[in-house]
mmCIF file of C-alpha atoms in Angstrom:
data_model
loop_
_atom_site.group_PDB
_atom_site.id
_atom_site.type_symbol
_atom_site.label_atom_id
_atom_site.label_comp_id
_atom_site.label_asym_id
_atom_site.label_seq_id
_atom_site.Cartn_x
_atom_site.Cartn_y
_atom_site.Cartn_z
ATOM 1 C CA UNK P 1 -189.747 107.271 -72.504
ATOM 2 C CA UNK P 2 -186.299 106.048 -73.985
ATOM 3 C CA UNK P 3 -182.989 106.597 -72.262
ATOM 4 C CA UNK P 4 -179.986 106.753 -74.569
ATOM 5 C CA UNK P 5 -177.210 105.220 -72.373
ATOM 6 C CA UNK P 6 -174.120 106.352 -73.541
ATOM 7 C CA UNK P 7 -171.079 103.691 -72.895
ATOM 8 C CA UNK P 8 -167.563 105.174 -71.282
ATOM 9 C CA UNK P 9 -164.538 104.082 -73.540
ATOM 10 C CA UNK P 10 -162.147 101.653 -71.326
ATOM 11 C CA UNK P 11 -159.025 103.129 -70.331
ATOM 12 C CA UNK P 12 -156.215 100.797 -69.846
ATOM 13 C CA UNK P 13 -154.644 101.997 -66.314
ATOM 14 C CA UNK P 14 -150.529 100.764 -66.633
ATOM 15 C CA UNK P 15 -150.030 101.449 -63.099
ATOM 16 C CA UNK P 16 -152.784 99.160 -61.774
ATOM 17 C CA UNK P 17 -151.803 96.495 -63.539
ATOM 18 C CA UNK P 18 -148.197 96.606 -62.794
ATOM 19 C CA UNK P 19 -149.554 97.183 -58.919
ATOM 20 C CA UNK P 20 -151.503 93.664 -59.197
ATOM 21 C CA UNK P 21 -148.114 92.380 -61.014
ATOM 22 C CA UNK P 22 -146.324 93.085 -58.167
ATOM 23 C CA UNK P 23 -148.396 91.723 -55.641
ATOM 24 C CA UNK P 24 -148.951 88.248 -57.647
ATOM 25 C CA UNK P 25 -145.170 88.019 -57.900
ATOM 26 C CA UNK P 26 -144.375 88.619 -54.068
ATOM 27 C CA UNK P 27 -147.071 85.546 -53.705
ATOM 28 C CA UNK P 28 -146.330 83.442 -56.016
ATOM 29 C CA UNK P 29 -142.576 83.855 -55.542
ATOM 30 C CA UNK P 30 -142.770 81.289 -52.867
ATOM 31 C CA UNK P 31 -144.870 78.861 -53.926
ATOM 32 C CA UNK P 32 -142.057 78.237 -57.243
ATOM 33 C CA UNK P 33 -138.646 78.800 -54.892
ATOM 34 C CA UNK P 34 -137.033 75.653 -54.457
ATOM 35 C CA UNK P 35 -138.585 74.067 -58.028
ATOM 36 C CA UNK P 36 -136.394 72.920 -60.448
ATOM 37 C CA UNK P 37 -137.104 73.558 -64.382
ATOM 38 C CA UNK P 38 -139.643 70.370 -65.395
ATOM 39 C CA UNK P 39 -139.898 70.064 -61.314
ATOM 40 C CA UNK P 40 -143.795 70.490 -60.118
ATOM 41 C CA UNK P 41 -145.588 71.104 -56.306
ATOM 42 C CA UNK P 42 -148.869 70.634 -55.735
ATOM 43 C CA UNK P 43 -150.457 72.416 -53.309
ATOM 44 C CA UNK P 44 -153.606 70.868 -51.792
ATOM 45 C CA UNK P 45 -156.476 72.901 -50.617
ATOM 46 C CA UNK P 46 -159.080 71.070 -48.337
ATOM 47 C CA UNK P 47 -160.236 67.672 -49.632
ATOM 48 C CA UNK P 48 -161.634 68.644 -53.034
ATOM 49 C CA UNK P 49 -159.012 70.789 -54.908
ATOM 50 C CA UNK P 50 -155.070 70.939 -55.377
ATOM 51 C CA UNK P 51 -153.132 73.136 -57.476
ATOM 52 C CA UNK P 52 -150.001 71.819 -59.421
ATOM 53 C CA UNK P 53 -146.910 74.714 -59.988
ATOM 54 C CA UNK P 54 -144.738 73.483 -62.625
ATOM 55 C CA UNK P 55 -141.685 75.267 -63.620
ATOM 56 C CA UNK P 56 -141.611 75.420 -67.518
ATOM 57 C CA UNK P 57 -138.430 77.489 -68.197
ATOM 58 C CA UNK P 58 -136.071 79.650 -66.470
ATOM 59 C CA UNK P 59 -133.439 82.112 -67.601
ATOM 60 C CA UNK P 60 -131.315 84.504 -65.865
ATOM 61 C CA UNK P 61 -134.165 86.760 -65.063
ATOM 62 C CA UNK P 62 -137.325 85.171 -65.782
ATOM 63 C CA UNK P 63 -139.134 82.014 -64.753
ATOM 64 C CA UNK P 64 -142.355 81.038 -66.597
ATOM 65 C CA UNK P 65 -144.794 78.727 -64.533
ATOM 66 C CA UNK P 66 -148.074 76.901 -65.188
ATOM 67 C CA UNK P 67 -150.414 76.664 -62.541
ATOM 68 C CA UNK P 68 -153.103 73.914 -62.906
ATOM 69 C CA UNK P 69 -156.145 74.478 -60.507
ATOM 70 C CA UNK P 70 -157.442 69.942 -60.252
ATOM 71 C CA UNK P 71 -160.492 69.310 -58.698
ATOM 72 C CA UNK P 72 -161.147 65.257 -57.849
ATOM 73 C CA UNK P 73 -164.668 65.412 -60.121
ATOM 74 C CA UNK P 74 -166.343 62.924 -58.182
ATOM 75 C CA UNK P 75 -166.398 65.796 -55.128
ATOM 76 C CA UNK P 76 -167.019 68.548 -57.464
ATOM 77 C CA UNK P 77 -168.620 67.600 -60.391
ATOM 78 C CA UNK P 78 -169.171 71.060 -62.015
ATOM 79 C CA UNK P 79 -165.828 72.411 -61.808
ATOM 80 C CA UNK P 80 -163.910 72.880 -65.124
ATOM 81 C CA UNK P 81 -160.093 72.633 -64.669
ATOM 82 C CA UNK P 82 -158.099 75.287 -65.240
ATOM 83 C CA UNK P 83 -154.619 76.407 -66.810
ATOM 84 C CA UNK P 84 -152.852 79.281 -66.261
ATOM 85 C CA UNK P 85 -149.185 80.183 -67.689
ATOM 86 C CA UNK P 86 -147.256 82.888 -65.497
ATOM 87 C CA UNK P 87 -143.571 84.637 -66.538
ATOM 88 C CA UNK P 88 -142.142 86.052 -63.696
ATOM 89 C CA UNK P 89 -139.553 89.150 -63.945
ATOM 90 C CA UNK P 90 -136.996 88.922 -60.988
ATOM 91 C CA UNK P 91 -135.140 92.069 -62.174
ATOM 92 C CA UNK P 92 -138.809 93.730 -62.001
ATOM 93 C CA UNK P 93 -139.941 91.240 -59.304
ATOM 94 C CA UNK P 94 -143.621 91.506 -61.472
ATOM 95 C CA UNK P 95 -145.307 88.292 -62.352
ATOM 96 C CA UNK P 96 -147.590 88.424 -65.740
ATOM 97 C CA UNK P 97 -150.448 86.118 -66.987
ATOM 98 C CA UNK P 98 -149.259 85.093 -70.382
ATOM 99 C CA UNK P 99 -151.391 81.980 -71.112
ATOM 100 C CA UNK P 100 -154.900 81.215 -69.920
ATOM 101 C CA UNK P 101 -156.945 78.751 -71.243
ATOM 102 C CA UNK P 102 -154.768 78.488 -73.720
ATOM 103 C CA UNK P 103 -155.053 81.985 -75.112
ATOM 104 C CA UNK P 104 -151.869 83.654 -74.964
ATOM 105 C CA UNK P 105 -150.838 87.295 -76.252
ATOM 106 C CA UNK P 106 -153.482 89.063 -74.309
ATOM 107 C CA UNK P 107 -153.787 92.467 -75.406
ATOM 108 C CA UNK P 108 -154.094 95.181 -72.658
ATOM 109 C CA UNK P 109 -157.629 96.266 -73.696
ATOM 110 C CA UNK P 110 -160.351 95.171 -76.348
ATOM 111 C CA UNK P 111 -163.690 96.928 -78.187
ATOM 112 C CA UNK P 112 -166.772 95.230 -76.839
ATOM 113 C CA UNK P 113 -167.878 93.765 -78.508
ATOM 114 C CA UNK P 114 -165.256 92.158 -79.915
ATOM 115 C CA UNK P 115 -165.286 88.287 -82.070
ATOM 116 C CA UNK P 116 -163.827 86.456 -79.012
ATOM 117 C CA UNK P 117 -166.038 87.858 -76.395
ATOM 118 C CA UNK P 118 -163.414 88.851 -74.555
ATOM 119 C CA UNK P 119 -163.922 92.157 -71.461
ATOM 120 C CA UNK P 120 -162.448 95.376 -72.638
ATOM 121 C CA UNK P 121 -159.884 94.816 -69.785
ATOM 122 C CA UNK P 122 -159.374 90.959 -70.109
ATOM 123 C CA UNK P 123 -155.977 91.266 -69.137
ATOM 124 C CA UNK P 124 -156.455 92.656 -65.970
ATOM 125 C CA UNK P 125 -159.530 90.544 -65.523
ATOM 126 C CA UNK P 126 -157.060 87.002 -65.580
ATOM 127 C CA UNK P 127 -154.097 89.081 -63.856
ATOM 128 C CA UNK P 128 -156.537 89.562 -60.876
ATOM 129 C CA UNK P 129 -157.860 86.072 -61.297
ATOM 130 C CA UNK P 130 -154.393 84.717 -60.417
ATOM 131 C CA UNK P 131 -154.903 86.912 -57.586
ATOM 132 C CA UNK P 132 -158.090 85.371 -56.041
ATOM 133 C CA UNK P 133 -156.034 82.088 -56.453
ATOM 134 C CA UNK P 134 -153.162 83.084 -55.232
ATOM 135 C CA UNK P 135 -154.774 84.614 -52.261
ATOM 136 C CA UNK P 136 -156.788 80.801 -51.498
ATOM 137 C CA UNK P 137 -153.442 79.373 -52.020
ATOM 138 C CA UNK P 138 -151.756 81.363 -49.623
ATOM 139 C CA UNK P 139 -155.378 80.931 -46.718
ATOM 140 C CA UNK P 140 -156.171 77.834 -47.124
ATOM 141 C CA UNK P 141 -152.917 75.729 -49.181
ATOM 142 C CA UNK P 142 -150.294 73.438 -48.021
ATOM 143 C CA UNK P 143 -147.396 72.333 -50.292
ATOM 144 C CA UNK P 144 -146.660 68.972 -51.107
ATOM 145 C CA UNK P 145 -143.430 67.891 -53.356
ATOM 146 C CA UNK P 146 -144.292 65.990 -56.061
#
C-alpha cells in the first residue's frame, strides 16, 4: 500500500513576522541604548558563553547591530560561534535579521528544495532565532561595558 503525501505550499504570513519584529526590537532595544557607533557590550551568560552587541551604523532612524554569540571552547567544545546582523527601525520600533552567517538578503520564503538548503520560511526561522537569544539574554544575561 503506497500513500501519496501531498506537500502544502508555504505561505509567507506578513503579520507574524512583523509581530516577532516587534517583540525582538522592544528586547533588544535595551541591550544597544547607551552604545555608541563602533562602541560594543558584552553580555555574559553563566561561565561558558557571552554575547558581544556592537553598534555598526546609525542614522536618524535606524541602527544596525551585530550580535556575536562566544563560547570559551575549552568549556564547550562543540559550539560553533555565531553572527548575527540586526537593523533596527525606531520610526517602526521593528528590529529585522539582515545578516546571518553571513548570508544577507533573505528572501521571505523559498521552494524546497531549493540549491542552498535553505526552509521555505528561513526568514522567519533566523527572525525567531534572535528571539530564543534574545529571550536567554534577557533570563539569564548581565551587561558588561567593553
Amino acid at each position: 500500500m503506497t500513500t501519496d503525501v501531498i506537500r502544502k505550499r508555504y505561505k509567507f504570513d506578513l503579520a507574524a513576522l512583523q509581530r516577532l519584529a516587534a517583540i525582538n526590537y522592544a528586547a533588544l532595544r535595551p541591550m544597544v541604548a547607551g552604545v555608541k557607533q563602533s562602541g560594543s557590550k558584552v553580555i555574559k551568560v553563566g561561565q561558558q558563553l557571552r554575547f558581544a552587541v556592537t553598534v555598526l551604523e546609525t542614522a536618524p532612524y535606524t541602527t544596525e547591530v551585530r550580535i556575536e554569540q562566544q563560547a570559551l571552547l575549552k568549556q564547550l567544545p562543540g559550539l560553533r560561534e555565531t553572527q548575527i546582523d540586526v537593523r533596527l527601525y525606531h520610526d517602526a520600533q521593528l528590529a529585522e535579521v539582515v545578516r546571518s552567517q553571513g548570508v544577507s538578503r533573505l528572501q521571505a520564503s523559498y521552494d524546497v528544495p531549493n540549491p542552498s538548503m535553505y526552509h521555505a520560511d528561513e526568514k522567519h526561522q533566523v527572525n525567531h532565532f534572535l528571539q530564543e537569544w534574545l529571550q536567554l539574554i534577557r533570563a539569564n544575561g548581565y551587561f558588561q561595558e567593553v
